[in-house]
Short mmCIF file of C-alpha atoms and ligand atoms in Angstrom, two decimals:
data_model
loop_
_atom_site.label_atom_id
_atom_site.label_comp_id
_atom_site.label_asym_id
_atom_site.label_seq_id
_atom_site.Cartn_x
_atom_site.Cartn_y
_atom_site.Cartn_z
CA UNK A 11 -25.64 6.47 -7.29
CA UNK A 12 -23.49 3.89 -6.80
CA UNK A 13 -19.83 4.39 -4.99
CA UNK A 14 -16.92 3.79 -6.62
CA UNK A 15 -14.69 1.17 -6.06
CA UNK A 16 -11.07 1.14 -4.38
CA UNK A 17 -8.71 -1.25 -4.30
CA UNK A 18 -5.53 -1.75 -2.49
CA UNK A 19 -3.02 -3.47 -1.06
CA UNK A 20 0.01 -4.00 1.10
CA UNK A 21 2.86 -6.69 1.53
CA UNK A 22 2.76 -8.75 4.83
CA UNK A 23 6.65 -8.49 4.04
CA UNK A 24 7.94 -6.80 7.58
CA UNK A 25 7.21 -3.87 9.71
CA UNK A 26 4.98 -1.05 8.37
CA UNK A 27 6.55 2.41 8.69
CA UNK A 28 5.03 5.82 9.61
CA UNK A 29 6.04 6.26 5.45
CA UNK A 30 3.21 3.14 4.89
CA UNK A 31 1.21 4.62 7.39
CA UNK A 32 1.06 8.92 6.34
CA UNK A 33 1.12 7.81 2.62
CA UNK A 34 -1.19 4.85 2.56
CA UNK A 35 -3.57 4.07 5.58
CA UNK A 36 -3.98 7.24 7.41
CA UNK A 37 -4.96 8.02 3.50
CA UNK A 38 -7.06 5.35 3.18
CA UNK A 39 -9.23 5.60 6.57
CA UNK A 40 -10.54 9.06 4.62
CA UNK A 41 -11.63 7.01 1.60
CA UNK A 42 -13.87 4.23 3.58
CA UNK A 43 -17.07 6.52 3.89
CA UNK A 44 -16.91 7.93 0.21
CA UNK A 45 -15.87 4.72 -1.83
CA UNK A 46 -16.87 1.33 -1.56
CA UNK A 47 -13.28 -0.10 -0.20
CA UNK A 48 -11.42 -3.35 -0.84
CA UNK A 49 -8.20 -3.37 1.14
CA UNK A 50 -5.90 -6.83 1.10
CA UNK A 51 -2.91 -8.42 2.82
CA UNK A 52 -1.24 -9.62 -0.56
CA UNK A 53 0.75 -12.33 0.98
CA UNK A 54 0.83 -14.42 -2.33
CA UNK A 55 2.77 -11.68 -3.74
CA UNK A 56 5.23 -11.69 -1.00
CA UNK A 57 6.71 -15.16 -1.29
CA UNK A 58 8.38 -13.45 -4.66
CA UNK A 59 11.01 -13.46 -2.06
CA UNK A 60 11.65 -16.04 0.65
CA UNK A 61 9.69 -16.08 4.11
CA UNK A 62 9.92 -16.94 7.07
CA UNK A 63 6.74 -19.27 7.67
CA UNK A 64 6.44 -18.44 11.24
CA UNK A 65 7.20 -14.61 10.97
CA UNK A 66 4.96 -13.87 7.61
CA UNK A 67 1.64 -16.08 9.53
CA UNK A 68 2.21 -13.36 12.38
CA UNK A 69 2.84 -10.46 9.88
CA UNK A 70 -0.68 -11.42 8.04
CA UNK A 71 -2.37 -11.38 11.31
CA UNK A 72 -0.92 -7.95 12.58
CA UNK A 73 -1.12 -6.37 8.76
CA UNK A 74 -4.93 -6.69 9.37
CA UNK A 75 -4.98 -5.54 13.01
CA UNK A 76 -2.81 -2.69 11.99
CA UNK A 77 -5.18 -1.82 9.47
CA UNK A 78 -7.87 -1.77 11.98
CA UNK A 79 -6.02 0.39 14.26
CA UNK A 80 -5.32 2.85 11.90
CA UNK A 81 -8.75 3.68 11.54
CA UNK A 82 -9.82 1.31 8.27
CA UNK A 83 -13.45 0.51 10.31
CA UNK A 84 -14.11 -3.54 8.76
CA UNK A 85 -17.77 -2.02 9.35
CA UNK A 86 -17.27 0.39 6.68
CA UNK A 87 -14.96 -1.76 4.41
CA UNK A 88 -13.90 -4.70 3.23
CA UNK A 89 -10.68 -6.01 4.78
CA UNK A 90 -9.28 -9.45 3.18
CA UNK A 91 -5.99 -12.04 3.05
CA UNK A 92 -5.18 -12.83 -0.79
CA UNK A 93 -4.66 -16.36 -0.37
CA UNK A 94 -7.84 -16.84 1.03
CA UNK A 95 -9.63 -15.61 -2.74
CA UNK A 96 -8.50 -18.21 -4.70
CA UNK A 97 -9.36 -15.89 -7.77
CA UNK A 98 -6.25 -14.07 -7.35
CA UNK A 99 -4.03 -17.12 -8.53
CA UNK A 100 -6.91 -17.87 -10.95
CA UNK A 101 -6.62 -14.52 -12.93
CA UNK A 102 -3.29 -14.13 -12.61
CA UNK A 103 -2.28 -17.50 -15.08
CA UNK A 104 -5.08 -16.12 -17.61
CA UNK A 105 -3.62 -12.85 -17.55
CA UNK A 106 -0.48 -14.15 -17.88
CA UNK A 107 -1.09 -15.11 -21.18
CA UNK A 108 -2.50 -11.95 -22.19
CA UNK A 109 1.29 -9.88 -21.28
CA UNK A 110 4.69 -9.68 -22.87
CA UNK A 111 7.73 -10.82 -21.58
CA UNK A 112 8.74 -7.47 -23.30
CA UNK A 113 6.26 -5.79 -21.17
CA UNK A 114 7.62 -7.40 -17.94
CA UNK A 115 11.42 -7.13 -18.47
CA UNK A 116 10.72 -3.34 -18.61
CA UNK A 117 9.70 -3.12 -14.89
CA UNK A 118 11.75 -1.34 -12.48
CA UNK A 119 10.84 -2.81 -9.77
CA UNK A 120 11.73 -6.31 -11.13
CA UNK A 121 14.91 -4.96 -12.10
CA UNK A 122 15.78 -3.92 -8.77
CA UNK A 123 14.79 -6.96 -6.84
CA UNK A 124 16.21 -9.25 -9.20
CA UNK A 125 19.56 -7.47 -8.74
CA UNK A 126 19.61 -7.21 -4.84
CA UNK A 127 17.57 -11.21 -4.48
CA UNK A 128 20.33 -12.36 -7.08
CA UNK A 129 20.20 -15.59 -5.61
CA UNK A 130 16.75 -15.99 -5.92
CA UNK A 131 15.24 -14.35 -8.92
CA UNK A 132 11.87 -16.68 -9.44
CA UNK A 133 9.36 -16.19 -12.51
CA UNK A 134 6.83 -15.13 -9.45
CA UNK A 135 9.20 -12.11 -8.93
CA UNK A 136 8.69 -11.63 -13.12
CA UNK A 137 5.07 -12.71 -13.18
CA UNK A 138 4.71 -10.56 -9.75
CA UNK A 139 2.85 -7.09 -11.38
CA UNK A 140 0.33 -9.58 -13.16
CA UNK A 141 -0.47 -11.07 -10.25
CA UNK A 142 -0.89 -7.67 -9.24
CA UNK A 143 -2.90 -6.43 -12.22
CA UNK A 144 -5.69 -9.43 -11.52
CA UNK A 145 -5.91 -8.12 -7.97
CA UNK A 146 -7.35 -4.71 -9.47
CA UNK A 147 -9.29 -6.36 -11.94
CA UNK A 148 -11.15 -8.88 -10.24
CA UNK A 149 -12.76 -6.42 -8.23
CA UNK A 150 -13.79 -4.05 -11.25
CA UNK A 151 -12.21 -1.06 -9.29
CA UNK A 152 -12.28 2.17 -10.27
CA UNK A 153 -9.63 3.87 -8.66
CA UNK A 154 -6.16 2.33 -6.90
CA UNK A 155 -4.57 4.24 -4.22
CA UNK A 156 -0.78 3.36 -5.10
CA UNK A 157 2.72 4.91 -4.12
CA UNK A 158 4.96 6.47 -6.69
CA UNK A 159 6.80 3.11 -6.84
CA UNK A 160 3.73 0.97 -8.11
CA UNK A 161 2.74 3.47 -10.85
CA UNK A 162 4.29 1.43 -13.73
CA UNK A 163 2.86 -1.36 -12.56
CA UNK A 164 -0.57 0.16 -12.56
CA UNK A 165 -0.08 1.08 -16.19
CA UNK A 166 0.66 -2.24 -17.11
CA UNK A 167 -2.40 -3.75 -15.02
CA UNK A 168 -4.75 -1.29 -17.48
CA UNK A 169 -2.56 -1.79 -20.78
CA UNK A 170 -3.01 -5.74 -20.32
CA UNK A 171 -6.93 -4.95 -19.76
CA UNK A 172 -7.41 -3.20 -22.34
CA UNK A 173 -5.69 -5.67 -24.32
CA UNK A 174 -8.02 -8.53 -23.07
CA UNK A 175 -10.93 -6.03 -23.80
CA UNK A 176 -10.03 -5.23 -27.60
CA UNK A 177 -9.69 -8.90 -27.67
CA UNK A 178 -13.42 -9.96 -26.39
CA UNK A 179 -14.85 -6.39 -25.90
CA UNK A 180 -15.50 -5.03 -22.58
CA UNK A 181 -15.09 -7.49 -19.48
CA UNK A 182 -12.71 -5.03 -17.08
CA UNK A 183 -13.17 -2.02 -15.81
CA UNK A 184 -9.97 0.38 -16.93
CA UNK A 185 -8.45 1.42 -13.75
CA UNK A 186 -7.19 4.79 -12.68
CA UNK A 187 -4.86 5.41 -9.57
CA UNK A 188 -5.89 7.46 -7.37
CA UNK A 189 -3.32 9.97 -6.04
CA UNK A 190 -4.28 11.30 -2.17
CA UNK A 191 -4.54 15.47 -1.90
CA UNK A 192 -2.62 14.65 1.58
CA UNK A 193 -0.85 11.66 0.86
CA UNK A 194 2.70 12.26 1.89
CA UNK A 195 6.02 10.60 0.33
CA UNK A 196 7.75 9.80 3.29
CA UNK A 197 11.67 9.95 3.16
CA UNK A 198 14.71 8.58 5.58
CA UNK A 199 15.75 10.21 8.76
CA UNK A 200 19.06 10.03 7.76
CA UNK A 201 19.44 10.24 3.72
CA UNK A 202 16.60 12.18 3.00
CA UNK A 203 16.98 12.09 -0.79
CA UNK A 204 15.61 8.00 -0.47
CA UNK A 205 12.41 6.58 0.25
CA UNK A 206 11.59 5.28 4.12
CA UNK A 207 12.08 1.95 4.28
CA UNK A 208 11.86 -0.44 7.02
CA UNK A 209 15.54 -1.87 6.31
CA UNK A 210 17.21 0.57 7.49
CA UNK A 211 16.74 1.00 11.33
CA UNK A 212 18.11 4.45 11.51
CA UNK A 213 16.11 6.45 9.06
CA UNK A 214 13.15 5.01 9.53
CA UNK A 215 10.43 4.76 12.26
CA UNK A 216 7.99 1.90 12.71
CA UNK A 217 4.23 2.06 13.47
CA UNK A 218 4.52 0.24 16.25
CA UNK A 219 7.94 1.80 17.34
CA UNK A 220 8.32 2.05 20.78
CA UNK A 221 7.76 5.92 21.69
CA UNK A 222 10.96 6.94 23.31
CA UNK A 223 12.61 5.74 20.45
CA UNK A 224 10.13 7.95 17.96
CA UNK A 225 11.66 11.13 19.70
CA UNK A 226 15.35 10.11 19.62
CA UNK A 227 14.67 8.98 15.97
CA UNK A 228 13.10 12.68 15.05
CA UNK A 229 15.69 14.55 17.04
CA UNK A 230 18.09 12.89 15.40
CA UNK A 231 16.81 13.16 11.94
CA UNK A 232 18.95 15.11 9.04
CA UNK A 233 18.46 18.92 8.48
CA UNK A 234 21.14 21.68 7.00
CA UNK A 235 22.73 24.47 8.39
CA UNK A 236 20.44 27.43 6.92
CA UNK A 237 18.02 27.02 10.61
CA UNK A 238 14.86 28.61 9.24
CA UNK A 239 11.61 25.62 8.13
CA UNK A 240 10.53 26.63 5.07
CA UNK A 241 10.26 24.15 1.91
CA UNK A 242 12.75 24.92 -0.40
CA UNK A 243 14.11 23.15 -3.53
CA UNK A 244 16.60 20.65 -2.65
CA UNK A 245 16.57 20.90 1.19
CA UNK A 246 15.46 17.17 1.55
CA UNK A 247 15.72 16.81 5.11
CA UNK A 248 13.90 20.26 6.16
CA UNK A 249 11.44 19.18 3.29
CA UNK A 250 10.90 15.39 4.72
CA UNK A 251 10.09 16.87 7.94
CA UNK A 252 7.64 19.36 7.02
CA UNK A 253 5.78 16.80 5.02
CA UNK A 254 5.70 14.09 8.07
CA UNK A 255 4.49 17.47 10.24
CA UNK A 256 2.32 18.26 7.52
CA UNK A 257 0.57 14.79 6.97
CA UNK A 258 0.49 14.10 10.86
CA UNK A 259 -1.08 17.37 11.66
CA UNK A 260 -2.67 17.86 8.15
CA UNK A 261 -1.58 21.40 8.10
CA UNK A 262 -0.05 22.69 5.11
CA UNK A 263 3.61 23.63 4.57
CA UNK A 264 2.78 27.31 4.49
CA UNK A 265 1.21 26.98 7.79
CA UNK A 266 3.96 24.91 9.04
CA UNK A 267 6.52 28.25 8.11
CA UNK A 268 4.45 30.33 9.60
CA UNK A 269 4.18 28.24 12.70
CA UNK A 270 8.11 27.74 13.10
CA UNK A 271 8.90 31.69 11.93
CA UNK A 272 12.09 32.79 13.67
CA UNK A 273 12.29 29.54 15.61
CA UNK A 274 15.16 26.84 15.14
CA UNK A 275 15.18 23.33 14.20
CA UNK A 276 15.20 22.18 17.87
CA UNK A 277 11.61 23.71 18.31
CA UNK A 278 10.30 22.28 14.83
CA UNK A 279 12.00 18.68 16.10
CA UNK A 280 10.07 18.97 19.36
CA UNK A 281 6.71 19.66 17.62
CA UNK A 282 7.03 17.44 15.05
CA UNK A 283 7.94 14.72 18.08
CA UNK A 284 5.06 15.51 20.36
CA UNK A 285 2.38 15.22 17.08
CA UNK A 286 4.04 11.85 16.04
CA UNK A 287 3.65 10.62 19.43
CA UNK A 288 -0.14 11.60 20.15
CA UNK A 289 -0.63 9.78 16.38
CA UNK A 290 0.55 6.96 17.22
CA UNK A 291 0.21 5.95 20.63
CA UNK A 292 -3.58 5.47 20.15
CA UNK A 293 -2.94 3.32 16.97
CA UNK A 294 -0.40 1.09 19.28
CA UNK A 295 -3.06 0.57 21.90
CA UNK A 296 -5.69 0.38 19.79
CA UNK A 297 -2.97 -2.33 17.97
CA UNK A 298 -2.42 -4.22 21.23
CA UNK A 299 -6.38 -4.65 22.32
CA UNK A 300 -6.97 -6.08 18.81
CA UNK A 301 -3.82 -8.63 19.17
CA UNK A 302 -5.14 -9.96 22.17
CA UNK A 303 -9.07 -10.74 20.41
CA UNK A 304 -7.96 -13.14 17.48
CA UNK A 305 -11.51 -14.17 17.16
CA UNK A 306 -12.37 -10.60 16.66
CA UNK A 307 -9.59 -10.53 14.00
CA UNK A 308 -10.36 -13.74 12.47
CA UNK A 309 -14.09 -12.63 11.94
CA UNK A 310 -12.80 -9.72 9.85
CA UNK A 311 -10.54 -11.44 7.45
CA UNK A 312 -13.20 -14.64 7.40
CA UNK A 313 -16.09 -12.21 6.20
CA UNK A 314 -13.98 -9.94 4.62
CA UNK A 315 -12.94 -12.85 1.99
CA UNK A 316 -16.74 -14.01 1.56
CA UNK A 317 -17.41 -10.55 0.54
CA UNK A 318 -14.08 -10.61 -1.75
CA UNK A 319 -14.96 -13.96 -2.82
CA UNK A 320 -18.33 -13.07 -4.17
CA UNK A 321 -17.11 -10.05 -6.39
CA UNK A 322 -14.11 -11.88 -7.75
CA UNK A 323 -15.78 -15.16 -8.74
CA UNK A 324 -18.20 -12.98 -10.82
CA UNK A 325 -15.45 -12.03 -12.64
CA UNK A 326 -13.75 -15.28 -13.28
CA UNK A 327 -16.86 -16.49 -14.42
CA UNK A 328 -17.21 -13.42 -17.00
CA UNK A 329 -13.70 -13.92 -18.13
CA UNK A 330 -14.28 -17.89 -18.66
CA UNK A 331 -17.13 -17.68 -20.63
CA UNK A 332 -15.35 -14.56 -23.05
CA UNK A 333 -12.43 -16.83 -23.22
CA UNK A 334 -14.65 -19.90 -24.14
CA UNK A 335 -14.35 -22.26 -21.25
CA UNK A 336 -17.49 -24.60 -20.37
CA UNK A 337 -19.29 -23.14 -17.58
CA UNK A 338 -18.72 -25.31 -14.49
N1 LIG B 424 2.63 -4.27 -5.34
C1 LIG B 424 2.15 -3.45 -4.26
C2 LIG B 424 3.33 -2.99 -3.41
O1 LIG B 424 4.30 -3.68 -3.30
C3 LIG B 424 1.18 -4.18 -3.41
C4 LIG B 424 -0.02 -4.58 -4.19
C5 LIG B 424 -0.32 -5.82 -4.62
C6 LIG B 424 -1.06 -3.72 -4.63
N2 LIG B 424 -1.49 -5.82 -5.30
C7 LIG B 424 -1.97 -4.55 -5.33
C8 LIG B 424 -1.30 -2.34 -4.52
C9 LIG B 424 -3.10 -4.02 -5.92
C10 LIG B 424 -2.44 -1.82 -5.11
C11 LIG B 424 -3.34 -2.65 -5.82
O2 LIG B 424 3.23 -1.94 -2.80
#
């Protein structure tokens, strides 16, 4: 039988954090034996909002080492940049024309950037979950590993294919995401009750933080004043920390009470400190050798976009000839 197909994708848009890393690519090293695997640095959705052209060529570069390093094996997988699958860009004007400006001004997500990029709100920031809905499509997949956030986003990317189905019967495959038993929703260090996110310093940790600063940042991390671990409704900090315990050391949050019975937070902080550290020192090295062999790294993303290339065009070329173009 034939595996099925995953596709994802992350931003080359700044520093990946252990949130990116225990809810996405720890996640998605798991799924590279089971599924065939399409993972891609989607820089052409990350000029929605300005770049640096210096910073986001270096971020593209180390997005795909980091990958690497975190276990997705390019032996096992396919590991691509967007821009270099013309396809993407392709797809996304057709599909364009196949979605609602009702459809779009509904998204969250473009609410929210439009209202903290005020300065700067582009039709690529509008256009931006079409773009990503012909990333999923060109590749047929089958399942999409996404984050809470991106879940209305996936529902639009199979609404606007089934659309373009009913129109000239079947040409995509409908999508389902694909929700991780272990995938954990990372939260700040310091206002638990938000997501992790690289912006702010304090709450967050990087994957390629330097390691003193890991412990500091973990000891320093929000709790309460009740002192037992156990996950309880609306502890948020407690709860944050037994899920980053529990996706580090994949052990589940009633092992984690049992683990920490009658001990304080200062012994869970310690723990959770010393497994953080052993995770990612390994990736960092492992981050460092594969900086310093760009060849290596170009031969990934060079073969990695043949491979992406191949699938894609297949599908532009289905979706010309249902639309009615002349075959070139
Ligand atoms: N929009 C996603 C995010 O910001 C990234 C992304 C782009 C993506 N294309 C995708 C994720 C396709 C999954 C599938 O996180």
């Amino acid at each position: 039988m034939e595996k099925k197909r995953i596709f994802s994708g992350i931003q080359p848009s700044g520093a990946l954090t252990i949130g990116n890393y225990l809810g996405a690519l720890k996640n998605w090293a798991q799924l590279i034996d089971e599924y065939d695997c399409i993972f891609s640095v989607v820089d052409l959705h990350a000029i929605t909002v300005r770049q640096d052209p210096k910073e986001l060529n270096e971020r593209c570069l180390g997005l795909i080492a980091q990958y690497i390093a975190c276990g997705i094996d390019p032996e096992k997988c396919t590991i691509f940049i967007q821009s270099h699958v013309p396809a993407h860009a392709e797809l996304s004007w057709i599909l364009n024309c196949y979605t609602y400006m009702g459809e779009l001004e509904r998204m969250t997500q473009f609410k929210d950037k439009s209202s903290r990029h005020a300065d700067n709100i582009n039709a690529g920031l509008f256009t931006y979950p079409v773009l990503m809905a012909a990333d999923i499509l060109l590749y047929q997949a089958d399942l999409v590993p996404v984050g809470h956030d991106q879940k209305q986003h996936l529902e639009l990317c199979r609404d606007v294919a089934e659309r373009f189905n009913r129109i000239y019967d079947d040409t995509f495959k409908i999508p389902e995401g694909y929700i991780a038993k272990m995938g954990a929703r990372v939260m700040d260090l310091q206002n638990p009750e938000k997501k992790m996110s690289k912006s702010e310093p304090a709450g967050s940790i990087a994957l390629l933080e330097d390691i003193a600063s890991v412990t500091k940042k973990i000891k320093r991390a929000q709790t309460d004043s009740l002192g037992y671990v156990k996950f309880e409704e609306g502890r948020h900090g407690i709860n944050n920390l037994i899920s980053i315990y529990g996706a580090v050391t994949r052990k589940t949050a009633d092992e984690i009470e049992n683990e920490f019975q009658g001990k304080g937070y200062g012994d869970f902080k310690k723990a959770i400190a010393e497994a953080l550290v052993a995770e990612l020192e390994p990736i960092q090295a492992k981050y460092q050798e594969l900086m310093n062999n760009k060849d290596y790294l170009k031969s990934v993303y060079t073969s990695g976009a043949d491979r992406a290339r191949e699938i894609a065009d297949e599908t532009i070329r289905k979706v010309h000839q249902k639309i009615g173009y002349i075959e070139r």
